[in-house]
Amino acid sequence: MNGRIVVAGASMGGLRAAEQLRAAGWTGAITVVGDEPHMPYNRPPLSKDVLAGKAPFESLAFTPKASTADVEWRLGAKIVAARLAERTVELDDGSALSYDGLVVATGMRPRRLRCPGPLAGRHTVRTLADAQGLRDELTRPGTRVVVVGAGFIGCEVAATAVGLGVREVTVVDPLPLPMVGPLGELPARALLKRHEERGVRFALGTGVAGFEGDDRVTGVVLADGSVLPADVVVESVGSVANTEWLQGNGLDLSDGVLTDEHLRAGGHPEAVAVGDVARFPNARYDGVPRRVEHWSIPTDTAKHAARTLAAHLAGGAVELAPFAPLPTFWSDQHDFRLQSFGAPGLGLEDVRVLDGEPEGDVLVGYHVGGRLVGVVALGGHAAALGAAKYRAHLLKQPALTA
Amino acid sequence: MKVVVDMNKCQDHGQCVFAAPDVFSLDDAGHLAYVSDPDDALRDEVEEAADVCPLQAIRIED
Ligand SMILES: Cc1cc2nc3c(=O)[nH]c(=O)nc-3n(C[C@H](O)[C@H](O)[C@H](O)COP(=O)(O)OP(=O)(O)OC[C@H]3O[C@@H](n4cnc5c(N)ncnc54)[C@H](O)[C@@H]3O)c2cc1C
Ligand code: SF4
């Protein structure tokens, strides 16, 4: 097979796409373009063991499969524009790359708070450089930390900061409980209690109005006017899709890249999207396209998208069942783990304790029309294994229809 | 095929067990046990297990 596939984004999604293209029989050229200076590395430890200093930064690198030995890596290079009709992308050094197939794997970047105040001392956690910078500041003696946003990254960073022995950690969120959006009230309440018992403070039900300080942040001003003193601020308030470079091609970029059931973008059979950036319908559920920011998704999407793309470029029809992954997610906080299988978010109206109790290890089930669509375990190792027991059951459930 | 799991990295997630139940298992205490020289016919499964390990602790040495 001749021709070239360009993979935009050199992180987990990009690496898995390159590997899976080879596995799907593509023998043509593959060029992966990524704006970070590193080969693909694993992000979850950035807010956990690596931030804690328990694992070295070097331990994060993925080991690419031997099948990708001839892949060309253009690192430290950013794609600034694409012309899908001409099958060309433009790089920030002014050069252009033409392609036969395109894989969109540009992921997300942290959303930033726009309220007034100095920028220095305010961090996000997405890249190696981010985690290195934050670790340097958290390990200074007597540090007071304010984490803005009680989602999973905020909760993990708060837990890691406590473990590092910082003087004070406060998590701020306009919602009344941590991670209440994805988990629902019962597990979120249990999560709050666990964090508080381990020394994390919370300012919930209040937003951030601004930051105090001249050349560097010294405090976080809350919506009610009160001020939390802070030496370090971590902003974990969600993420924004890196899709600006795809503008002007008639794609739906309202939240990531909208794809069809085979991960193709905008009716272009030669352009697929993988990983965090892909907004795909999941045939296992209601068919509503959603982005899923779980670590399992780059691998799952890459496998399906690579088969779709390789079949198209080989001139064949796509003979795959519609994409229907079982979302899998975990988060390590303090000494406990949150383990999720399926789509809890779809079953928030009907949440039941399946095993245990909220004070200890607990397993929670999420239902739609009486049917289990997701499970979340909170607790020690045994709790996570309890959730795993439901995995096969979730896999066997018939598809939900819209 | 030779399989090596870096037990310093492994945090007993068990994702490898779903992908390759013939090669990886969790013992009664929930700790990982595995076959270090599985049959070559299981290569696809083992590769999948290596992909889905959150700690990237599984190495395949041919
Ligand atoms: C701190 C942290 C902790 C996490 N912990 C967990 C966890 O515990 N459990 C879990 O399930 N998930 C976790 N995740 C989520 C998981 O890591 C992501 O889902 C996964 O990294 C997504 O991979 P991706 O390749 O799709 O996107 P990304 O990793 O975002 O990769 C996109 C790449 O493309 C590059 N890029 C962007 N635009 C351009 C451009 N125009 N040109 C060239 N390159 C470009 C980016 O710089 C980046 O390198 C965590 C994420 C973070 C950040
Ligand atoms: S998936 Fe990885 S971390 Fe989990 S048990 Fe297997 S080797 Fe260990």
mmCIF file of C-alpha atoms and ligand atoms in Angstrom, chain B residues 5 10-16 26 32 52-55 57-58, ligand 2:
data_model
loop_
_atom_site.group_PDB
_atom_site.id
_atom_site.type_symbol
_atom_site.label_atom_id
_atom_site.label_comp_id
_atom_site.label_asym_id
_atom_site.label_seq_id
_atom_site.Cartn_x
_atom_site.Cartn_y
_atom_site.Cartn_z
ATOM 1 C CA VAL B 5 5.268 -7.651 34.531
ATOM 2 C CA CYS B 10 1.688 -2.996 38.915
ATOM 3 C CA GLN B 11 -1.123 -1.721 41.130
ATOM 4 C CA ASP B 12 -3.392 -4.728 40.713
ATOM 5 C CA HIS B 13 -5.867 -2.961 38.432
ATOM 6 C CA GLY B 14 -6.790 -6.274 36.870
ATOM 7 C CA GLN B 15 -7.412 -4.797 33.410
ATOM 8 C CA CYS B 16 -4.984 -7.361 31.995
ATOM 9 C CA LEU B 26 -5.783 -12.183 40.412
ATOM 10 C CA LEU B 32 -1.630 -10.353 40.132
ATOM 11 C CA VAL B 52 -4.849 -1.701 28.632
ATOM 12 C CA CYS B 53 -2.594 -1.844 31.702
ATOM 13 C CA PRO B 54 -2.993 1.622 33.281
ATOM 14 C CA LEU B 55 0.519 1.488 34.715
ATOM 15 C CA ALA B 57 3.657 -2.540 33.559
ATOM 16 C CA ILE B 58 3.458 -5.416 31.045
HETATM 17 S S1 SF4 C 2 -3.418 -4.269 34.357
HETATM 18 FE FE1 SF4 C 2 -1.347 -3.676 34.898
HETATM 19 S S2 SF4 C 2 -1.532 -2.818 36.935
HETATM 20 FE FE2 SF4 C 2 -3.356 -4.006 36.550
HETATM 21 S S3 SF4 C 2 -2.972 -6.033 37.373
HETATM 22 FE FE3 SF4 C 2 -2.473 -6.080 35.206
HETATM 23 S S4 SF4 C 2 -0.287 -5.583 35.188
HETATM 24 FE FE4 SF4 C 2 -1.006 -4.979 37.187
#
